[in-house]
Coordinates of N, CA, C and O in Angstrom, one line a residue:
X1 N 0.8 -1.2 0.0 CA 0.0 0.0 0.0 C 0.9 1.2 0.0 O 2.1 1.1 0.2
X2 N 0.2 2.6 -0.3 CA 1.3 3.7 -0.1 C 0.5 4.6 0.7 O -0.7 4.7 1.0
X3 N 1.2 5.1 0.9 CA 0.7 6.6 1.7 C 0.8 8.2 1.1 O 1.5 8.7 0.2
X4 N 0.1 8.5 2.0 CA 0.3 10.0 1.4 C 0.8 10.5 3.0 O 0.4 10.2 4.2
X5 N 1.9 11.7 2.5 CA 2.7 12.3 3.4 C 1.6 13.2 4.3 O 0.5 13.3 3.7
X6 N 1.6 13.7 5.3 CA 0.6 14.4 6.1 C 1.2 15.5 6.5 O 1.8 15.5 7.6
X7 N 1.2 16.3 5.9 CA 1.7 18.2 6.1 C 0.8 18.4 7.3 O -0.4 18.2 7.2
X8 N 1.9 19.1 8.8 CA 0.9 20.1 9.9 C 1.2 21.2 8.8 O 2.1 21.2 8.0
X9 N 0.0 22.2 9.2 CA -0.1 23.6 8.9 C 0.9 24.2 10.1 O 0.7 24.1 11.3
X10 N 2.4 25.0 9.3 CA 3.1 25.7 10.7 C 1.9 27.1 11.7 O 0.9 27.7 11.6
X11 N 3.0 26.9 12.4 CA 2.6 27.6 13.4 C 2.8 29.0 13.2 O 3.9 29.5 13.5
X12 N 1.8 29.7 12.7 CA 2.3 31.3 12.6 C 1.5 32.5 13.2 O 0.3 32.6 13.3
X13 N 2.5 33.4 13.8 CA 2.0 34.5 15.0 C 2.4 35.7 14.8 O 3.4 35.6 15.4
X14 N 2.4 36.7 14.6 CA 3.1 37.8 14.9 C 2.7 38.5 16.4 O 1.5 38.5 16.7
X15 N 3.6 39.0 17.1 CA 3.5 39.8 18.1 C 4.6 40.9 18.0 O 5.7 40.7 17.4
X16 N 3.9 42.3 18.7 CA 4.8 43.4 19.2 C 6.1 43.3 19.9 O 6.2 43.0 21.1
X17 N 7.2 43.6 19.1 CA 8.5 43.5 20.1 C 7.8 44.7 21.3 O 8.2 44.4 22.4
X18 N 7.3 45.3 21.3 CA 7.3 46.3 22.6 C 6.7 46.1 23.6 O 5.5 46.0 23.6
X19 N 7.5 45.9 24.9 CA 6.6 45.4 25.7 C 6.5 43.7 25.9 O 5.7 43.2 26.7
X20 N 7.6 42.9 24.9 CA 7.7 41.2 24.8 C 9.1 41.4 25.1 O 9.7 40.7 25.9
X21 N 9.6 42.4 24.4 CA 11.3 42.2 24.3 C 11.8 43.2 25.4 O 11.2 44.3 25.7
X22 N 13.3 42.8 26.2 CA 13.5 44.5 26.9 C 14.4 45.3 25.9 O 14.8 45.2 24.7
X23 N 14.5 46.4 26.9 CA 15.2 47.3 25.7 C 16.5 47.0 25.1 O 17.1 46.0 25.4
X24 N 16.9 47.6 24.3 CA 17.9 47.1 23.1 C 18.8 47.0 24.2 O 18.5 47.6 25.3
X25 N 19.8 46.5 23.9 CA 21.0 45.5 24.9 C 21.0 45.4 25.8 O 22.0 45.5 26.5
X26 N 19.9 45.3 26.4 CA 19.5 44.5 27.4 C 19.3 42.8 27.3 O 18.7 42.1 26.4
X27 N 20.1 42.4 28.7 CA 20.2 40.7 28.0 C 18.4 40.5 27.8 O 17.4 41.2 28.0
X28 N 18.8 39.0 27.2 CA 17.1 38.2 26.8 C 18.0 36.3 26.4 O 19.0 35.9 25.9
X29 N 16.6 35.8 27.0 CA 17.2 34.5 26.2 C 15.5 34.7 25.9 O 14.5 35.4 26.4
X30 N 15.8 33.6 24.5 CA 14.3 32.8 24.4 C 14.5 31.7 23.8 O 15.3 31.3 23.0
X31 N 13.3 31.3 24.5 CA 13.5 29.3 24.5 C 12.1 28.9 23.5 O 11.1 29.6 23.6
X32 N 12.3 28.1 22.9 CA 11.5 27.6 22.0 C 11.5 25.8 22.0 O 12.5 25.1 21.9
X33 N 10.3 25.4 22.1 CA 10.2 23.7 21.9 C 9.6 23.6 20.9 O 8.6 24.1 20.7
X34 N 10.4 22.5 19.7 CA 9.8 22.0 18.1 C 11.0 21.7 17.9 O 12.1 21.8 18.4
X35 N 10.5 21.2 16.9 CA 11.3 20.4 15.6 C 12.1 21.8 14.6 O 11.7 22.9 14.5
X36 N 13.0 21.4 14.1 CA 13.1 22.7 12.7 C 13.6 21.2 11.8 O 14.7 20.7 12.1
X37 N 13.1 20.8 11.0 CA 13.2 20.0 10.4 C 14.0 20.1 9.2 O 14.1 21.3 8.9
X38 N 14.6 19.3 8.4 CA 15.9 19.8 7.1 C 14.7 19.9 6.1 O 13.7 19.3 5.9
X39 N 15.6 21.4 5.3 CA 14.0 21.5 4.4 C 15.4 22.3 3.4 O 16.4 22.8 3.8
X40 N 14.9 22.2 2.2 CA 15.6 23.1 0.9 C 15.3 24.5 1.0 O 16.0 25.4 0.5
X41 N 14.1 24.7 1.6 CA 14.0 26.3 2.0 C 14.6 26.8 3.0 O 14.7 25.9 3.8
X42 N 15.0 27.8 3.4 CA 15.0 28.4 5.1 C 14.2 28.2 5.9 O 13.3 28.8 5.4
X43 N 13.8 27.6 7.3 CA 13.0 27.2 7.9 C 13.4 28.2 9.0 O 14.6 28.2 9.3
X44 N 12.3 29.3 9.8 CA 12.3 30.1 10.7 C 11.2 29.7 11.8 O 10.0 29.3 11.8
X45 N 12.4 30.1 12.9 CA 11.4 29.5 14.5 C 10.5 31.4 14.1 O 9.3 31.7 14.0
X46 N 11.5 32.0 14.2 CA 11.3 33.2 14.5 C 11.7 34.6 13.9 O 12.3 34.5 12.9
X47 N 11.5 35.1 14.1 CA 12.2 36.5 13.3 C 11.9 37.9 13.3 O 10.7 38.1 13.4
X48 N 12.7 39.1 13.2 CA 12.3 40.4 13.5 C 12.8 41.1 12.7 O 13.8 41.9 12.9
X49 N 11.9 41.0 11.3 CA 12.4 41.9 10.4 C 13.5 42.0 10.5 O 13.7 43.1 11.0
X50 N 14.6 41.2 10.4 CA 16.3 41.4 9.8 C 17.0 41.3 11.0 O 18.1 40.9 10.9
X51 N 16.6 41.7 12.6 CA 17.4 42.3 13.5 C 17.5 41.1 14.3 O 18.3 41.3 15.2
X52 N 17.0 40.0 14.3 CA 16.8 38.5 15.1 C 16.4 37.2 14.2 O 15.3 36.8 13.7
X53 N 17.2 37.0 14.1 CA 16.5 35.2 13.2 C 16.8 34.1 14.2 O 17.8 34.1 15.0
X54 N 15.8 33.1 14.0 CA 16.1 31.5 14.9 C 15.6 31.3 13.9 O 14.5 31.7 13.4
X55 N 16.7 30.0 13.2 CA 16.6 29.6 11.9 C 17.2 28.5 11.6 O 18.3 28.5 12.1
X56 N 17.0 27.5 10.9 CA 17.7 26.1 10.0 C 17.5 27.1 8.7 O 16.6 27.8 8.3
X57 N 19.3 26.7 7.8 CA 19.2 27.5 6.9 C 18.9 26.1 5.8 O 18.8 25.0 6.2
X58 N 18.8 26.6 4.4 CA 18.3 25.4 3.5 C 19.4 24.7 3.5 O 20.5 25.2 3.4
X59 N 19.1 23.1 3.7 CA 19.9 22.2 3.6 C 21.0 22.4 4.0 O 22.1 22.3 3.4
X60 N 20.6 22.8 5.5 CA 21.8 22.9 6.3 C 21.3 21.9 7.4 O 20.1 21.6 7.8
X61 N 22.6 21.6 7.9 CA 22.5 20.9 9.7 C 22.6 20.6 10.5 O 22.6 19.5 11.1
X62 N 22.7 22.5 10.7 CA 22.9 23.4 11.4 C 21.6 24.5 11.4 O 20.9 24.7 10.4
X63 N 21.5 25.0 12.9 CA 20.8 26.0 13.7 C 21.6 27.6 13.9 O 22.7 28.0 14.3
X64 N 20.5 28.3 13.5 CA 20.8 29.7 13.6 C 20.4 30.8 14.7 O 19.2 31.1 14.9
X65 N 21.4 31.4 15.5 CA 20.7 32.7 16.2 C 21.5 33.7 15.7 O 22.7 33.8 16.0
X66 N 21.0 34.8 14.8 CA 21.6 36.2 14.1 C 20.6 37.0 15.3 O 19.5 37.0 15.8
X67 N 22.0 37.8 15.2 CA 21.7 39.3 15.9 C 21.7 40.3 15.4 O 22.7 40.3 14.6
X68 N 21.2 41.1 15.3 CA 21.9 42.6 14.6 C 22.3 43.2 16.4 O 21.6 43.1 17.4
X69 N 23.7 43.8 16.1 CA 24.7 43.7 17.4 C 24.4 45.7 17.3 O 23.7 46.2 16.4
X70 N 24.9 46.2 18.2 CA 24.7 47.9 18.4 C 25.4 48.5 17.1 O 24.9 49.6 16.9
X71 N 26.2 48.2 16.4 CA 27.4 49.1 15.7 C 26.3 48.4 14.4 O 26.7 49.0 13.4
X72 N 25.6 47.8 14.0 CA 24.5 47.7 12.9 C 24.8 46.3 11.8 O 24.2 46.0 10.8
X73 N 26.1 45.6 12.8 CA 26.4 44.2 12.2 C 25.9 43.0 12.4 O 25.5 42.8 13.6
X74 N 25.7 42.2 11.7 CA 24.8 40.7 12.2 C 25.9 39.7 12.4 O 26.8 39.3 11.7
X75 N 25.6 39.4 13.4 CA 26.1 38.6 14.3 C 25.8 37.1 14.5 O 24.6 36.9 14.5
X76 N 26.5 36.0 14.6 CA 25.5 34.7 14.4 C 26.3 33.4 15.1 O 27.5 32.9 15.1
X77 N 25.4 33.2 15.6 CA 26.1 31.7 16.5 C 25.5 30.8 15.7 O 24.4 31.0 15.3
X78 N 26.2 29.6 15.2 CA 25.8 28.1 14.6 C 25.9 27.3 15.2 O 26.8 27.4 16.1
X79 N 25.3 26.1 15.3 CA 25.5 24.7 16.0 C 24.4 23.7 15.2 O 23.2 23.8 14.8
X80 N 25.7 22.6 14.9 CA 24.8 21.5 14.1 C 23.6 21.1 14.9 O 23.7 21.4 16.1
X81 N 22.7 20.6 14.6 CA 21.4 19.8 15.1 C 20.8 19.1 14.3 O 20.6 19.5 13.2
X82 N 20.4 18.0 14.5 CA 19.4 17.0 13.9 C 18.2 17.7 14.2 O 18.1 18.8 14.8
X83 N 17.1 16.8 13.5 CA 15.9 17.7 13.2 C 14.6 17.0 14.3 O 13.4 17.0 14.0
X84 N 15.3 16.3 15.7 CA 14.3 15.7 16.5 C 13.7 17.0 17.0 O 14.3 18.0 16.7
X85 N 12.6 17.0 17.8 CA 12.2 18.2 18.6 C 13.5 18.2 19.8 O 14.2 17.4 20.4
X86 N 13.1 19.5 19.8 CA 14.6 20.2 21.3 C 13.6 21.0 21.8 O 12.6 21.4 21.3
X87 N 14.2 21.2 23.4 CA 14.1 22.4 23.8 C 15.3 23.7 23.7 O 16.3 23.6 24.4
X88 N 15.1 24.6 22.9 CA 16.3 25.6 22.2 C 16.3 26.1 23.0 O 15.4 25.7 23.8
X89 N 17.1 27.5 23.6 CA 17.3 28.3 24.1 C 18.9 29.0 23.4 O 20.0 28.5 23.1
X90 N 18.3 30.6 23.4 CA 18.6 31.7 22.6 C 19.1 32.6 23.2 O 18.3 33.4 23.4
X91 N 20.4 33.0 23.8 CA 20.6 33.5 24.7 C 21.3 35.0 24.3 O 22.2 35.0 23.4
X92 N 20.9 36.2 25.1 CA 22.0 37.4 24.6 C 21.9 38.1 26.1 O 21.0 38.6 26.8
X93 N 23.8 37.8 26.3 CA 23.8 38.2 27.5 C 24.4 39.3 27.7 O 24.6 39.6 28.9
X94 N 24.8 40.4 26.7 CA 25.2 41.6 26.6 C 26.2 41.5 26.3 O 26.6 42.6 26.1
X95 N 27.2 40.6 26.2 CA 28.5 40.2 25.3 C 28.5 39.0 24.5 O 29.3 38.9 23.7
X96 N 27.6 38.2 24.7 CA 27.7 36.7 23.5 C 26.4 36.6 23.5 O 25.5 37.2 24.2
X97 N 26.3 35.5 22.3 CA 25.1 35.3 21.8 C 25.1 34.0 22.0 O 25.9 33.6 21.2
X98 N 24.5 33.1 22.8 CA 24.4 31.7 22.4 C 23.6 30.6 22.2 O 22.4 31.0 22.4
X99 N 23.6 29.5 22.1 CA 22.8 28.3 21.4 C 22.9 27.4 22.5 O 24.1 27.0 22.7
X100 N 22.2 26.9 23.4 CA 21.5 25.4 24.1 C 20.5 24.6 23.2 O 19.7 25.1 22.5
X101 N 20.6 23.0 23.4 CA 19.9 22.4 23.2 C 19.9 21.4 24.0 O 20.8 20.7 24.3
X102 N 18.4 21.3 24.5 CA 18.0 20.6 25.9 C 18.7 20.4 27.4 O 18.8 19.4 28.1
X103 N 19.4 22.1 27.8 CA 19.7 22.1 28.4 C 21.4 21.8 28.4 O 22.2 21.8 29.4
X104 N 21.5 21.6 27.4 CA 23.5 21.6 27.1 C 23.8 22.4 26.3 O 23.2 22.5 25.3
X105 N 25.0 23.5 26.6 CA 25.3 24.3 25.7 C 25.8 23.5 24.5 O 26.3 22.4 24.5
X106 N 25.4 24.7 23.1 CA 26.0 23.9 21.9 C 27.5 25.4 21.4 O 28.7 25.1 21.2
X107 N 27.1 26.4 21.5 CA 27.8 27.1 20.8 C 27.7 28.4 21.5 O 26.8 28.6 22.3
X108 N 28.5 29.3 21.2 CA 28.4 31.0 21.8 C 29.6 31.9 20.9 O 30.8 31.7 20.7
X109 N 28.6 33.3 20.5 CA 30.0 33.8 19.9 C 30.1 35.5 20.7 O 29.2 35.9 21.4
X110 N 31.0 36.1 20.5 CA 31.0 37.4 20.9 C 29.7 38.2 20.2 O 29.2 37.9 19.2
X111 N 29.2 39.7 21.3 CA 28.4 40.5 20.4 C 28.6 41.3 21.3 O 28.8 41.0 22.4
X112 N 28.6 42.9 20.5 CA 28.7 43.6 21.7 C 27.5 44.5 21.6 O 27.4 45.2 20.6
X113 N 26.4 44.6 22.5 CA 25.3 45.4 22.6 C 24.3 44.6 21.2 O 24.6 43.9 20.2
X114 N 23.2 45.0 21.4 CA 22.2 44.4 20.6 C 21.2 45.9 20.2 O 20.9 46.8 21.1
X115 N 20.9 45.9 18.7 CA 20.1 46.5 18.4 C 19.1 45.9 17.3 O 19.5 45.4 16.3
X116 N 17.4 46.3 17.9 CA 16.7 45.6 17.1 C 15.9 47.0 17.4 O 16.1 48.0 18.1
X117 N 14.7 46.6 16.3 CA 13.5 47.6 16.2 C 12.5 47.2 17.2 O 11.9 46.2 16.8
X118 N 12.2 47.9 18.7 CA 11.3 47.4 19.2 C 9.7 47.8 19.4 O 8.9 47.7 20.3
X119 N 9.5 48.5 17.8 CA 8.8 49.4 17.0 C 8.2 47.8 16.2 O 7.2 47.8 15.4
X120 N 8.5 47.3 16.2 CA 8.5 46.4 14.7 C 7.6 45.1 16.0 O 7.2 45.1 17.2
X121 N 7.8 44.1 14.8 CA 6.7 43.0 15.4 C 7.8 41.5 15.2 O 8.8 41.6 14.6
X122 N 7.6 40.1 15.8 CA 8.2 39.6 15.6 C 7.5 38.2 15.5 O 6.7 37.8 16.3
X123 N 7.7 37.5 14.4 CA 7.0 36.4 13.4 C 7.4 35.0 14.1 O 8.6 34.9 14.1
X124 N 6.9 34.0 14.5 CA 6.2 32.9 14.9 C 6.2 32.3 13.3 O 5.4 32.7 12.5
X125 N 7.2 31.2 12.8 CA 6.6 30.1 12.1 C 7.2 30.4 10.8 O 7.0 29.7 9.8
X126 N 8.2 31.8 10.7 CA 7.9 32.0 9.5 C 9.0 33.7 9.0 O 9.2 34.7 9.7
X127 N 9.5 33.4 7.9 CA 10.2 35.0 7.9 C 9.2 36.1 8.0 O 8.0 35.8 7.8
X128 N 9.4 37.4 8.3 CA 8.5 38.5 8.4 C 7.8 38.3 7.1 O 6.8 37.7 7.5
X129 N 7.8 38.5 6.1 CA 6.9 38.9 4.7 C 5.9 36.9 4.7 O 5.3 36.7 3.6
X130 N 5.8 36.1 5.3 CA 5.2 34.6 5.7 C 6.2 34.0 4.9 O 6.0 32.8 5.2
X131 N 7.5 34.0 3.8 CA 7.6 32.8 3.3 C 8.1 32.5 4.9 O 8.0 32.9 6.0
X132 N 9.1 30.9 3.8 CA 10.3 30.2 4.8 C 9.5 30.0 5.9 O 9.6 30.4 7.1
X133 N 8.3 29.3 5.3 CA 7.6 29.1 6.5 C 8.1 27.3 7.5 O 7.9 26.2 7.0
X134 N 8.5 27.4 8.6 CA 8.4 26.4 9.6 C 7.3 25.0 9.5 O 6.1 25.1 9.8
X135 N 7.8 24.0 9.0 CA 6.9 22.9 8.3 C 7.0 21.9 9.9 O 7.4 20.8 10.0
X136 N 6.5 22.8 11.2 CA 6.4 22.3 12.5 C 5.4 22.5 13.1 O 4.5 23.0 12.6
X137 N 5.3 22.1 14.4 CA 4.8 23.0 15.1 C 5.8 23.4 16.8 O 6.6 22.8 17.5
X138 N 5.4 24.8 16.9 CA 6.0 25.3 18.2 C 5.1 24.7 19.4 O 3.9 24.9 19.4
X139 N 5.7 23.9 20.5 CA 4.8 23.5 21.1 C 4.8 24.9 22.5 O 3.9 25.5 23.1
X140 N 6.1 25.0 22.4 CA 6.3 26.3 24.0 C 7.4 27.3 23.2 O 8.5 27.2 22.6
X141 N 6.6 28.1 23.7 CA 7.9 29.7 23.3 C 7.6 30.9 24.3 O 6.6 31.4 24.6
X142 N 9.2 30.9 24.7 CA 8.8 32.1 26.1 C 10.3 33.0 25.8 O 11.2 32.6 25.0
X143 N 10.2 34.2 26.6 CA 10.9 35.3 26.1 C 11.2 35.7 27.7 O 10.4 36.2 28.5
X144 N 12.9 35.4 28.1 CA 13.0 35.7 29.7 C 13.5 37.3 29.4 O 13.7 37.6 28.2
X145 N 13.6 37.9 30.0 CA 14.0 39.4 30.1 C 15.2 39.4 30.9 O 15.4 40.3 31.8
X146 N 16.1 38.1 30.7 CA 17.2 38.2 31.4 C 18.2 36.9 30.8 O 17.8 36.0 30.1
X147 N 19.5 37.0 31.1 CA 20.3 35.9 30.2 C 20.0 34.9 31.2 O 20.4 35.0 32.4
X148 N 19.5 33.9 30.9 CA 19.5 32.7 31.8 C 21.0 32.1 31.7 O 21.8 32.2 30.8
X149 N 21.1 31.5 33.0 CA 22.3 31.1 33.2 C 22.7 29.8 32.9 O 22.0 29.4 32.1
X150 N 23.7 28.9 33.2 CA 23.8 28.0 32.2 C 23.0 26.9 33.2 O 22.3 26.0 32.6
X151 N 23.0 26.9 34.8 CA 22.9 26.1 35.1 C 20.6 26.0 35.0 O 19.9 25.1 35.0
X152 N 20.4 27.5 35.0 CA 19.0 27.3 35.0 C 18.2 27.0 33.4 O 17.0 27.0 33.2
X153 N 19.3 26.9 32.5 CA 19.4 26.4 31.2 C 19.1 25.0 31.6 O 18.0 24.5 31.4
X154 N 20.3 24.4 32.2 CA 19.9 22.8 32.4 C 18.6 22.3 33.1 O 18.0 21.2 32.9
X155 N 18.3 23.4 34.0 CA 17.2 22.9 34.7 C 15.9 22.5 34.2 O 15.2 21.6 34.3
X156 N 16.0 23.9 33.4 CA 14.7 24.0 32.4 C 14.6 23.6 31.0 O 13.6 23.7 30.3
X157 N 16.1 22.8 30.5 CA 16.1 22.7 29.3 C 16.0 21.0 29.8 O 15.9 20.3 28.8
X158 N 15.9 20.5 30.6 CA 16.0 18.8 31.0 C 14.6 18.1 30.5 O 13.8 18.6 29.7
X159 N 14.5 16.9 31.0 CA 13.4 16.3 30.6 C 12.6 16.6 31.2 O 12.8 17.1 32.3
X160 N 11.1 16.4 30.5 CA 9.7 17.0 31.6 C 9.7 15.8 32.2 O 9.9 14.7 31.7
X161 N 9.2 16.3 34.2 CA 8.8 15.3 34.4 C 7.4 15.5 34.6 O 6.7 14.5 34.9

């Protein structure tokens, strides 16, 4: 017999950075649970018009966190990943940017200060204009207003009990 493949509809949201996000270089992590699955397109957890991407680039695999840093350069931590669901976490601690998955660090690069538009809105599932849409679903996405640290990374990035 054969089957036919079963597409979820991604998850797509937009919300106000104002008021979600703190002010520009001010630390932030944010943690996301799903899959980013290997895809020939760019597949986006997230995104802020140009200034924040959480991203699997096409037929890559490897995981993306871009910053746009204070001096107006983008900035980007990589770390390979398989495409099982993770709990991610996104971290900007006012000098590095970095990459956890399930509570183990994967990667961190230098950044100094962060600037984003917190005028602007930030996209759930998908790049700002809907393509590169996320062929997942997000099951949890939260936004700390502070750099979580490595050990409350582990805590929270562990298994559910």
């Amino acid at each position: 017999t054969t089957t036919v493949p079963v597409t979820r509809a991604p998850d797509i949201a937009s919300f106000s950075m104002m008021g979600n996000m703190p002010a520009q270089g001010q630390p932030f992590t944010i943690m996301c649970e799903c899959e980013i699955p290997f895809s020939s397109v760019d597949s986006y957890v997230g995104n802020s018009e140009d200034d924040i991407y959480l991203r699997r680039t096409a037929g890559a695999s490897s995981i993306q966190f871009r910053l746009r840093d204070a001096s107006n350069a983008l900035l980007s931590a990589i770390a390979t990943l398989d495409d099982a669901q993770h709990k991610l976490f996104f971290v900007f601690s006012g000098s590095t940017i970095a990459i956890y998955s399930d509570g183990v660090f994967l990667v961190s690069s230098a950044c100094v200060g962060s600037l984003y538009n917190l005028g602007g809105m930030f996209n759930l599932g998908s790049f700002s204009n809907g393509t590169s849409q996320l062929n997942s679903e997000i099951e949890n996405f939260e936004i700390y207003h502070s750099a979580l640290s490595a050990e409350e990374i582990s805590i929270l990035g562990g298994p559910d009990v």
